[in-house]
Coordinates of N, CA and C in Angstrom, one line a residue:
X1 N 72.0 164.6 79.1 CA 73.0 165.7 78.8 C 72.4 166.8 78.0
X2 N 72.6 168.0 78.5 CA 71.9 169.2 77.8 C 73.0 170.1 77.2
X3 N 72.7 170.6 76.1 CA 73.7 171.5 75.4 C 72.9 172.8 74.9
X4 N 73.5 173.9 75.2 CA 73.0 175.2 74.6 C 74.2 175.9 73.9
X5 N 74.2 175.9 72.6 CA 75.3 176.4 71.9 C 75.1 177.7 71.2
X6 N 76.1 178.6 71.3 CA 76.0 179.9 70.6 C 77.3 180.0 69.8
X7 N 77.3 180.0 68.5 CA 78.5 180.0 67.7 C 78.3 181.2 66.7
X8 N 78.6 182.4 67.1 CA 78.3 183.6 66.3 C 79.4 183.6 65.1
X9 N 78.9 184.1 63.9 CA 79.9 184.2 62.8 C 80.8 185.4 63.1
X10 N 80.4 186.4 63.9 CA 81.2 187.5 64.3 C 80.8 188.0 65.6
X11 N 81.7 188.5 66.4 CA 81.3 189.0 67.7 C 81.0 190.5 67.5
X12 N 79.7 190.8 67.8 CA 79.2 192.2 67.6 C 79.6 193.1 68.8
X13 N 79.6 194.4 68.6 CA 79.9 195.4 69.6 C 78.9 195.3 70.8
X14 N 77.5 195.2 70.5 CA 76.6 195.0 71.6 C 76.9 193.8 72.5
X15 N 77.3 192.7 71.8 CA 77.6 191.5 72.6 C 78.8 191.8 73.5
X16 N 79.8 192.4 72.9 CA 81.0 192.8 73.7 C 80.7 193.7 74.9
X17 N 79.8 194.7 74.6 CA 79.4 195.6 75.6 C 78.7 194.9 76.8
X18 N 77.8 194.0 76.5 CA 77.1 193.3 77.5 C 78.1 192.4 78.3
X19 N 79.0 191.7 77.6 CA 80.0 190.9 78.3 C 80.9 191.6 79.2
X20 N 81.3 192.8 78.8 CA 82.3 193.6 79.5 C 81.7 194.3 80.8
X21 N 80.3 194.2 80.9 CA 79.7 194.7 82.1 C 79.9 193.9 83.3
X22 N 80.4 192.6 83.1 CA 80.5 191.7 84.2 C 81.9 191.5 84.6
X23 N 82.1 191.3 85.9 CA 83.5 191.0 86.5 C 84.0 189.7 86.0
X24 N 85.3 189.5 85.8 CA 85.9 188.3 85.3 C 86.0 187.1 86.2
X25 N 86.3 187.3 87.5 CA 86.5 186.2 88.4 C 85.2 185.4 88.5
X26 N 85.4 184.0 88.6 CA 84.2 183.2 88.8 C 83.7 183.3 90.2
X27 N 82.4 183.0 90.4 CA 81.8 183.1 91.7 C 82.4 182.1 92.7
X28 N 82.1 182.3 94.0 CA 82.8 181.5 95.0 C 82.5 180.0 94.9
X29 N 81.3 179.6 94.4 CA 81.0 178.2 94.3 C 81.2 177.6 92.9
X30 N 82.1 178.3 92.1 CA 82.5 177.8 90.8 C 83.9 177.2 90.8
X31 N 84.1 176.2 89.9 CA 85.4 175.7 89.6 C 85.7 176.0 88.2
X32 N 87.0 176.3 87.9 CA 87.3 176.8 86.5 C 88.6 176.3 86.1
X33 N 88.9 176.4 84.8 CA 90.2 176.1 84.3 C 90.3 176.4 82.8
X34 N 91.6 176.2 82.3 CA 91.9 176.4 80.9 C 92.6 175.2 80.3
X35 N 92.3 174.9 79.0 CA 93.0 173.8 78.4 C 93.3 174.3 76.9
X36 N 94.4 173.7 76.4 CA 94.8 173.9 75.0 C 94.8 172.6 74.3
X37 N 94.1 172.5 73.2 CA 94.0 171.3 72.3 C 94.6 171.6 71.0
X38 N 95.3 170.6 70.4 CA 95.8 170.8 69.0 C 94.7 170.5 68.0
X39 N 95.1 170.5 66.7 CA 94.1 170.3 65.7 C 93.6 168.9 65.7
X40 N 94.3 167.9 66.3 CA 93.8 166.5 66.4 C 93.0 166.3 67.7
X41 N 92.7 167.4 68.4 CA 91.9 167.4 69.6 C 92.6 166.6 70.7
X42 N 93.9 166.8 70.8 CA 94.7 166.2 71.9 C 95.2 167.4 72.8
X43 N 95.3 167.1 74.1 CA 95.7 168.1 75.0 C 97.2 168.4 74.9
X44 N 97.4 169.7 74.7 CA 98.8 170.3 74.7 C 99.2 170.8 76.1
X45 N 98.2 171.4 76.7 CA 98.4 171.9 78.1 C 97.1 172.0 78.8
X46 N 97.1 172.0 80.1 CA 95.9 172.1 80.9 C 96.2 172.7 82.3
X47 N 95.4 173.5 82.8 CA 95.6 174.1 84.1 C 95.3 173.1 85.2
X48 N 95.8 173.3 86.4 CA 95.7 172.4 87.5 C 94.2 172.3 87.9
X49 N 93.4 173.4 87.9 CA 92.0 173.3 88.3 C 91.2 172.4 87.4
X50 N 91.4 172.5 86.1 CA 90.6 171.7 85.2 C 91.1 170.3 85.3
X51 N 92.4 170.0 85.4 CA 92.9 168.7 85.6 C 92.2 168.0 86.8
X52 N 92.1 168.7 87.9 CA 91.5 168.1 89.1 C 90.0 167.8 88.8
X53 N 89.3 168.6 88.0 CA 87.9 168.3 87.7 C 87.9 166.9 86.9
X54 N 88.9 166.6 86.2 CA 88.9 165.3 85.4 C 89.5 164.2 86.3
X55 N 89.9 164.5 87.5 CA 90.5 163.4 88.4 C 91.8 163.0 88.0
X56 N 92.6 163.8 87.2 CA 93.9 163.5 86.7 C 94.9 164.6 87.0
X57 N 96.2 164.3 86.8 CA 97.2 165.4 86.9 C 97.3 166.0 85.5
X58 N 97.9 167.3 85.4 CA 98.1 167.9 84.1 C 98.9 167.0 83.2
X59 N 100.0 166.4 83.8 CA 100.9 165.5 82.9 C 100.1 164.3 82.3
X60 N 99.1 163.8 83.0 CA 98.4 162.7 82.5 C 97.5 163.0 81.4
X61 N 97.3 164.3 81.1 CA 96.5 164.8 80.0 C 97.3 164.9 78.7
X62 N 98.5 165.2 78.8 CA 99.3 165.6 77.6 C 99.4 164.5 76.6
X63 N 99.0 164.8 75.3 CA 99.0 163.9 74.3 C 97.7 163.0 74.2
X64 N 96.9 163.1 75.2 CA 95.6 162.3 75.2 C 94.6 163.1 74.4
X65 N 93.6 162.3 73.8 CA 92.5 162.9 73.1 C 91.4 163.3 74.0
X66 N 90.5 164.1 73.6 CA 89.3 164.5 74.3 C 88.5 163.2 74.6
X67 N 88.4 162.3 73.7 CA 87.6 161.1 73.9 C 88.2 160.2 75.0
X68 N 89.6 160.2 75.1 CA 90.2 159.4 76.1 C 90.0 160.0 77.5
X69 N 90.0 161.4 77.6 CA 89.9 162.0 78.9 C 88.4 162.1 79.4
X70 N 87.5 162.5 78.5 CA 86.1 162.7 78.9 C 85.2 161.9 77.8
X71 N 85.3 160.6 77.9 CA 84.5 159.8 76.9 C 83.0 160.1 76.9
X72 N 82.5 160.4 78.1 CA 81.0 160.7 78.2 C 80.6 161.9 77.4
X73 N 81.5 162.9 77.4 CA 81.1 164.2 76.7 C 81.6 164.2 75.2
X74 N 82.5 163.3 74.8 CA 83.1 163.3 73.5 C 82.1 163.3 72.4
X75 N 81.0 162.5 72.4 CA 80.1 162.5 71.3 C 79.5 163.9 71.0
X76 N 79.3 164.7 72.0 CA 78.8 166.1 71.9 C 79.8 167.1 71.5
X77 N 81.0 167.0 72.2 CA 82.0 168.0 72.1 C 82.8 167.9 70.8
X78 N 83.2 166.7 70.4 CA 84.1 166.5 69.2 C 83.6 167.1 67.9
X79 N 82.3 167.0 67.6 CA 81.8 167.6 66.3 C 81.9 169.1 66.4
X80 N 81.7 169.7 67.6 CA 81.8 171.2 67.7 C 83.2 171.6 67.6
X81 N 84.2 170.9 68.2 CA 85.6 171.3 68.1 C 86.1 171.1 66.7
X82 N 85.7 170.1 66.0 CA 86.1 170.0 64.6 C 85.6 171.1 63.7
X83 N 84.4 171.5 64.0 CA 83.8 172.7 63.2 C 84.6 174.0 63.5
X84 N 85.1 174.1 64.7 CA 85.9 175.3 65.1 C 87.2 175.3 64.3
X85 N 87.8 174.1 64.3 CA 89.1 174.0 63.5 C 88.8 174.3 62.1
X86 N 87.7 173.8 61.5 CA 87.4 174.0 60.1 C 87.1 175.4 59.7
X87 N 86.3 176.1 60.6 CA 85.8 177.4 60.2 C 86.5 178.6 60.9
X88 N 87.2 178.3 62.0 CA 87.8 179.4 62.8 C 86.9 180.2 63.6
X89 N 85.6 179.8 63.7 CA 84.6 180.6 64.5 C 84.6 180.1 65.9
X90 N 84.7 181.1 66.9 CA 84.7 180.7 68.3 C 83.3 180.2 68.7
X91 N 83.2 179.5 69.8 CA 81.9 179.1 70.4 C 81.8 179.5 71.8
X92 N 80.7 180.2 72.2 CA 80.6 180.8 73.5 C 79.5 180.1 74.3
X93 N 79.7 180.0 75.6 CA 78.6 179.5 76.5 C 78.0 178.2 76.1
X94 N 78.8 177.2 75.9 CA 78.3 175.9 75.6 C 78.0 175.3 77.0
X95 N 76.8 174.8 77.2 CA 76.3 174.3 78.4 C 76.3 172.7 78.3
X96 N 77.0 172.0 79.2 CA 77.1 170.6 79.2 C 76.8 170.1 80.6
X97 N 76.1 168.9 80.6 CA 75.9 168.3 81.9 C 76.3 166.8 81.8
X98 N 77.2 166.3 82.7 CA 77.6 165.0 82.6 C 78.8 164.7 83.5
X99 N 79.3 163.4 83.5 CA 80.5 163.0 84.3 C 81.8 163.5 83.6
X100 N 82.7 163.9 84.4 CA 84.0 164.3 83.9 C 85.1 163.3 84.2
X101 N 85.0 162.6 85.4 CA 86.1 161.8 85.8 C 85.8 160.3 85.7
X102 N 84.8 159.9 85.0 CA 84.5 158.5 84.6 C 84.2 157.6 85.8
X103 N 83.0 157.3 86.0 CA 82.6 156.3 87.0 C 82.4 156.8 88.4
X104 N 82.6 158.1 88.7 CA 82.4 158.6 90.0 C 80.9 158.8 90.3
X105 N 80.1 159.0 89.3 CA 78.7 159.2 89.5 C 78.4 160.7 89.7
X106 N 79.5 161.5 89.9 CA 79.2 163.0 90.1 C 78.9 163.7 88.8
X107 N 77.8 164.4 88.8 CA 77.4 165.1 87.5 C 77.8 166.5 87.6
X108 N 78.5 167.0 86.7 CA 79.0 168.4 86.6 C 78.1 169.2 85.6
X109 N 77.8 170.4 86.0 CA 77.2 171.3 85.1 C 78.3 172.3 84.6
X110 N 78.6 172.3 83.3 CA 79.7 173.1 82.8 C 79.2 174.2 81.9
X111 N 79.9 175.3 81.9 CA 79.8 176.4 80.9 C 81.1 176.6 80.2
X112 N 81.2 176.3 78.9 CA 82.5 176.3 78.2 C 82.5 177.2 77.0
X113 N 83.6 177.9 76.8 CA 83.8 178.7 75.6 C 85.1 178.3 74.9
X114 N 85.0 178.2 73.6 CA 86.1 177.7 72.8 C 86.6 178.8 71.9
X115 N 87.9 179.0 71.9 CA 88.6 180.1 71.0 C 89.6 179.4 70.1
X116 N 89.5 179.6 68.8 CA 90.5 179.0 67.9 C 91.9 179.6 68.1
X117 N 92.9 178.8 67.9 CA 94.3 179.3 67.9 C 94.9 179.1 66.5
X118 N 95.6 180.1 66.1 CA 96.1 180.1 64.7 C 97.6 179.8 64.5
X119 N 97.9 179.1 63.4 CA 99.3 178.7 63.2 C 99.9 179.7 62.3
X120 N 101.1 179.4 61.8 CA 101.9 180.4 61.0 C 101.3 180.8 59.7
X121 N 100.4 179.9 59.2 CA 99.8 180.2 57.9 C 98.4 180.9 58.1
X122 N 98.1 181.2 59.3 CA 96.8 181.9 59.5 C 95.6 181.0 59.6
X123 N 95.8 179.7 59.7 CA 94.7 178.8 59.8 C 94.6 178.2 61.2
X124 N 93.4 177.9 61.7 CA 93.3 177.3 63.0 C 94.1 176.1 63.2
X125 N 94.9 176.0 64.2 CA 95.8 174.9 64.5 C 95.5 174.3 65.9
X126 N 94.6 174.9 66.6 CA 94.3 174.4 67.9 C 93.1 175.2 68.5
X127 N 92.8 174.9 69.8 CA 91.7 175.5 70.4 C 92.0 175.8 71.9
X128 N 91.7 176.9 72.4 CA 91.8 177.3 73.8 C 90.4 177.1 74.4
X129 N 90.3 176.3 75.5 CA 89.0 176.1 76.1 C 89.0 176.7 77.5
X130 N 87.9 177.5 77.7 CA 87.7 178.2 79.1 C 86.5 177.5 79.7
X131 N 86.7 176.8 80.8 CA 85.7 175.9 81.4 C 85.4 176.4 82.8
X132 N 84.1 176.4 83.1 CA 83.7 176.7 84.5 C 82.5 175.8 84.9
X133 N 82.4 175.6 86.2 CA 81.3 174.8 86.7 C 80.6 175.6 87.8
X134 N 79.3 175.5 87.9 CA 78.6 176.3 89.0 C 77.4 175.6 89.3
X135 N 76.8 175.9 90.5 CA 75.6 175.3 90.9 C 74.4 176.0 90.1
X136 N 73.3 175.4 90.2 CA 72.1 175.9 89.4 C 71.9 177.4 89.6
X137 N 72.0 177.8 90.8 CA 71.6 179.2 91.1 C 72.6 180.2 90.6
X138 N 73.8 179.8 90.3 CA 74.8 180.8 89.9 C 75.2 180.6 88.4
X139 N 74.6 179.7 87.7 CA 75.0 179.3 86.4 C 75.0 180.5 85.4
X140 N 73.9 181.3 85.5 CA 73.9 182.4 84.5 C 75.0 183.4 84.8
X141 N 75.4 183.6 86.0 CA 76.5 184.5 86.3 C 77.8 184.0 85.8
X142 N 78.0 182.7 85.9 CA 79.2 182.1 85.3 C 79.2 182.2 83.8
X143 N 78.1 182.0 83.2 CA 78.0 182.1 81.7 C 78.5 183.5 81.3
X144 N 78.0 184.5 81.9 CA 78.3 185.9 81.5 C 79.8 186.1 81.7
X145 N 80.4 185.5 82.8 CA 81.8 185.8 83.1 C 82.7 185.0 82.2
X146 N 82.3 183.8 81.8 CA 83.1 183.0 80.8 C 83.1 183.8 79.5
X147 N 81.9 184.2 79.1 CA 81.8 184.9 77.8 C 82.6 186.2 77.8
X148 N 82.7 186.9 79.0 CA 83.5 188.1 79.0 C 84.9 187.9 78.7
X149 N 85.5 186.8 79.3 CA 86.9 186.5 79.0 C 87.1 186.0 77.6
X150 N 86.1 185.1 77.2 CA 86.2 184.5 75.9 C 86.1 185.5 74.7
X151 N 85.1 186.4 74.8 CA 84.9 187.4 73.7 C 86.1 188.4 73.6
X152 N 86.6 188.8 74.8 CA 87.8 189.7 74.8 C 89.0 189.0 74.2
X153 N 89.2 187.7 74.5 CA 90.4 187.0 74.0 C 90.2 186.8 72.5
X154 N 89.0 186.6 72.0 CA 88.8 186.4 70.6 C 89.0 187.6 69.8
X155 N 89.0 188.8 70.4 CA 89.2 190.0 69.7 C 90.7 190.2 69.3
X156 N 91.6 189.6 70.0 CA 93.0 189.8 69.7 C 93.4 189.1 68.4
X157 N 94.1 189.8 67.5 CA 94.6 189.3 66.3 C 95.7 188.3 66.5
X158 N 95.7 187.1 66.0 CA 96.9 186.2 66.1 C 98.1 186.8 65.4
X159 N 99.3 186.5 66.0 CA 100.5 187.0 65.5 C 101.1 185.9 64.6
X160 N 101.2 186.1 63.3 CA 101.7 185.1 62.4 C 103.1 185.4 62.1
X161 N 104.0 184.5 62.5 CA 105.4 184.6 62.3 C 106.0 183.5 61.4
X162 N 107.3 183.3 61.4 CA 107.9 182.3 60.5 C 107.4 180.9 60.8
X163 N 107.5 180.1 59.8 CA 107.1 178.7 60.0 C 108.0 178.0 61.0
X164 N 107.4 177.3 62.0 CA 108.2 176.6 63.0 C 107.9 175.1 63.0
X165 N 108.7 174.4 63.7 CA 108.5 172.9 63.8 C 107.2 172.7 64.5
X166 N 106.6 171.5 64.4 CA 105.3 171.2 65.0 C 105.3 171.5 66.5
X167 N 106.3 171.0 67.2 CA 106.4 171.1 68.6 C 106.5 172.6 69.0
X168 N 107.4 173.3 68.4 CA 107.6 174.7 68.7 C 106.4 175.5 68.4
X169 N 105.7 175.2 67.3 CA 104.5 176.0 66.9 C 103.4 175.7 67.9
X170 N 103.3 174.5 68.4 CA 102.3 174.2 69.4 C 102.6 175.0 70.7
X171 N 103.9 175.1 71.0 CA 104.3 175.8 72.2 C 104.0 177.3 72.0
X172 N 104.3 177.8 70.9 CA 104.0 179.2 70.6 C 102.5 179.6 70.6
X173 N 101.7 178.7 70.1 CA 100.3 178.9 70.2 C 99.8 179.0 71.6
X174 N 100.3 178.1 72.5 CA 99.9 178.1 73.9 C 100.3 179.5 74.5
X175 N 101.6 179.9 74.2 CA 102.1 181.1 74.7 C 101.2 182.3 74.3
X176 N 100.8 182.4 73.1 CA 99.9 183.5 72.6 C 98.6 183.5 73.4
X177 N 98.0 182.3 73.5 CA 96.7 182.2 74.2 C 96.8 182.7 75.7
X178 N 97.9 182.2 76.3 CA 98.1 182.6 77.7 C 98.4 184.0 77.9
X179 N 99.3 184.5 77.0 CA 99.6 186.0 77.1 C 98.4 186.8 76.9
X180 N 97.5 186.4 76.0 CA 96.3 187.2 75.8 C 95.4 187.2 77.0
X181 N 95.3 186.0 77.6 CA 94.5 185.9 78.9 C 95.0 186.7 80.0
X182 N 96.4 186.6 80.2 CA 97.0 187.4 81.2 C 96.9 188.9 81.0
X183 N 97.0 189.3 79.8 CA 96.9 190.8 79.5 C 95.5 191.3 79.7
X184 N 94.5 190.4 79.3 CA 93.1 190.8 79.5 C 92.8 191.0 81.0
X185 N 93.4 190.1 81.8 CA 93.2 190.2 83.3 C 93.8 191.4 83.8
X186 N 95.0 191.7 83.4 CA 95.7 192.9 83.8 C 95.0 194.2 83.4
X187 N 94.5 194.3 82.2 CA 93.8 195.4 81.7 C 92.5 195.6 82.5
X188 N 91.8 194.5 82.8 CA 90.6 194.6 83.6 C 90.8 195.1 85.0
X189 N 91.9 194.6 85.6 CA 92.3 195.0 86.9 C 92.6 196.5 87.0
X190 N 93.4 197.0 86.0 CA 93.8 198.4 86.0 C 92.6 199.3 85.8
X191 N 91.6 198.8 85.0 CA 90.4 199.7 84.7 C 89.3 199.6 85.8
X192 N 89.6 198.8 86.8 CA 88.6 198.6 87.9 C 87.5 197.6 87.6
X193 N 87.6 197.0 86.4 CA 86.6 196.0 86.0 C 86.7 194.7 86.9
X194 N 88.0 194.4 87.2 CA 88.3 193.1 87.9 C 88.2 193.3 89.4
X195 N 87.4 192.6 90.1 CA 87.3 192.6 91.5 C 88.2 191.5 92.1
X196 N 88.7 191.7 93.3 CA 89.5 190.8 94.0 C 88.7 189.7 94.6
X197 N 88.8 188.4 94.2 CA 88.0 187.3 94.8 C 88.5 187.0 96.2
X198 N 87.6 186.4 97.0 CA 88.0 185.9 98.3 C 88.5 184.5 98.1
X199 N 89.9 184.4 98.3 CA 90.5 183.1 98.0 C 90.0 182.0 98.9
X200 N 89.6 182.4 100.1 CA 89.1 181.4 101.1 C 87.8 180.8 100.7
X201 N 87.0 181.6 100.0 CA 85.7 181.2 99.6 C 85.6 180.5 98.2
X202 N 86.5 180.7 97.4 CA 86.4 180.2 96.0 C 87.7 180.1 95.3
X203 N 87.6 180.3 93.9 CA 88.7 180.1 93.1 C 89.2 181.4 92.5
X204 N 90.5 181.6 92.4 CA 91.1 182.8 91.8 C 91.6 182.4 90.4
X205 N 90.7 182.8 89.4 CA 91.0 182.4 88.0 C 92.3 183.1 87.6
X206 N 92.6 184.3 88.1 CA 93.8 185.0 87.8 C 95.0 184.1 88.1
X207 N 95.0 183.4 89.3 CA 96.1 182.6 89.7 C 96.2 181.3 88.8
X208 N 95.1 180.8 88.3 CA 95.1 179.7 87.4 C 95.9 180.1 86.1
X209 N 95.6 181.2 85.6 CA 96.3 181.7 84.3 C 97.7 181.9 84.6
X210 N 98.1 182.5 85.7 CA 99.5 182.8 86.0 C 100.3 181.5 86.2
X211 N 99.7 180.5 86.9 CA 100.4 179.2 87.1 C 100.6 178.5 85.7
X212 N 99.6 178.6 84.9 CA 99.6 178.0 83.5 C 100.7 178.7 82.7
X213 N 100.8 180.0 82.8 CA 101.8 180.7 82.0 C 103.2 180.5 82.6
X214 N 103.3 180.4 83.9 CA 104.6 180.2 84.5 C 105.3 178.9 84.1
X215 N 104.5 177.8 84.0 CA 105.0 176.5 83.5 C 105.5 176.6 82.1
X216 N 104.7 177.4 81.3 CA 105.1 177.5 79.9 C 106.4 178.3 79.7
X217 N 106.6 179.4 80.5 CA 107.8 180.1 80.5 C 109.0 179.3 80.9
X218 N 108.8 178.5 82.0 CA 109.9 177.6 82.4 C 110.3 176.6 81.4
X219 N 109.3 176.1 80.6 CA 109.6 175.1 79.6 C 110.4 175.8 78.4
X220 N 110.0 177.0 78.1 CA 110.7 177.7 77.0 C 112.2 178.0 77.4
X221 N 112.4 178.4 78.7 CA 113.7 178.7 79.2 C 114.5 177.4 79.2
X222 N 113.9 176.3 79.5 CA 114.7 175.1 79.5 C 115.1 174.7 78.1
X223 N 114.2 174.9 77.2 CA 114.5 174.5 75.8 C 115.6 175.4 75.2
X224 N 115.7 176.6 75.7 CA 116.7 177.5 75.2 C 117.9 177.7 76.1
X225 N 118.0 176.8 77.1 CA 119.1 176.7 78.1 C 119.3 178.1 78.8
X226 N 118.2 178.7 79.1 CA 118.2 179.9 79.9 C 118.4 181.2 79.1
X227 N 118.5 181.1 77.8 CA 118.6 182.3 76.9 C 117.3 183.0 76.8
X228 N 117.2 184.2 77.5 CA 115.9 184.8 77.5 C 115.4 185.4 76.1
X229 N 116.4 185.9 75.3 CA 116.1 186.4 74.0 C 115.5 185.3 73.1
X230 N 116.1 184.1 73.2 CA 115.7 183.0 72.4 C 114.3 182.5 72.9
X231 N 114.2 182.5 74.2 CA 112.9 182.0 74.8 C 111.8 183.0 74.4
X232 N 112.1 184.3 74.4 CA 111.1 185.3 74.0 C 110.6 185.1 72.6
X233 N 111.6 184.8 71.7 CA 111.2 184.5 70.3 C 110.4 183.3 70.2
X234 N 110.7 182.2 70.9 CA 110.0 181.0 70.9 C 108.6 181.2 71.4
X235 N 108.4 182.1 72.4 CA 107.1 182.3 72.9 C 106.3 183.4 72.2
X236 N 106.9 184.0 71.2 CA 106.2 185.0 70.4 C 105.9 186.3 71.2
X237 N 106.8 186.7 72.1 CA 106.6 187.9 72.9 C 107.9 188.7 72.9
X238 N 107.8 190.0 73.2 CA 109.0 190.8 73.3 C 109.9 190.4 74.5
X239 N 111.2 190.6 74.3 CA 112.2 190.2 75.4 C 111.9 190.9 76.6
X240 N 111.5 192.2 76.5 CA 111.2 193.0 77.7 C 109.9 192.5 78.4
X241 N 109.0 192.0 77.7 CA 107.8 191.4 78.3 C 108.1 190.1 79.0
X242 N 108.9 189.3 78.4 CA 109.3 188.0 79.1 C 110.1 188.4 80.3
X243 N 111.0 189.3 80.3 CA 111.8 189.7 81.4 C 110.9 190.2 82.6
X244 N 109.9 190.9 82.2 CA 109.0 191.4 83.3 C 108.2 190.3 83.9
X245 N 107.8 189.3 83.1 CA 107.0 188.2 83.6 C 107.9 187.3 84.5
X246 N 109.1 187.1 84.1 CA 110.1 186.3 84.9 C 110.2 187.0 86.3
X247 N 110.4 188.3 86.3 CA 110.5 189.0 87.6 C 109.2 188.9 88.4
X248 N 108.1 189.1 87.7 CA 106.8 189.2 88.4 C 106.4 187.8 89.0
X249 N 106.7 186.7 88.3 CA 106.4 185.4 88.8 C 107.5 184.7 89.6
X250 N 108.6 185.4 89.8 CA 109.7 184.9 90.6 C 110.3 183.6 89.9
X251 N 110.4 183.6 88.6 CA 111.0 182.4 87.9 C 112.5 182.5 87.8
X252 N 113.2 181.5 88.1 CA 114.6 181.4 88.0 C 115.0 181.4 86.5
X253 N 115.8 182.4 86.0 CA 116.1 182.5 84.6 C 117.0 181.4 84.0
X254 N 117.6 180.6 84.9 CA 118.5 179.6 84.5 C 118.0 178.2 84.8

């Protein structure tokens, strides 16, 4: 198992400039996904693409620890994740090689970036993981593109609001992370930075984020019995923003 770790104390402008030169979608032969972990390193949410890489459904991840899902990688990953929770410093372009689905014998080469998520008191309460896999020949391209999304997401200031219950706070943290990712993709697309991937040849990371966010919005609407204003407060976004996303994704508001 090989690891190459970069954990900068601060993201510098030259680093951002280099990252933003690259398009965000992953190359055709890459697999990618997003996961949210709480402070105990248990899965709060995971995208379909990453769940498939683990050989499980998204629902089978919820509440499980990193060690339970990827025991082969846990000895390397857990100390790094605990350090991120303790320090609040993101980690970019972590390179790992190993099995993901336990016993299949298939070795994955991964490029992972971790971004801390903040709670109501301004302390790290969880982690957003951006994961990509690529063949040897395209690994450096994937590293640059993971870093582009990760560094831009890390620039956004967390929105600290009133103290919420543990479950609602976890849901709110996921919403903030996904809203950040979706807005980054939209901004990149409008500026011409984002190119349209060939869906037949590879993965559309934009769709992964949208599907992830859609499930979260549906969950918030269910918890608030379809009340969009309450759902917007729960998700930490403006009512008009939520209304726009409901229309864009074709979500039933009831």
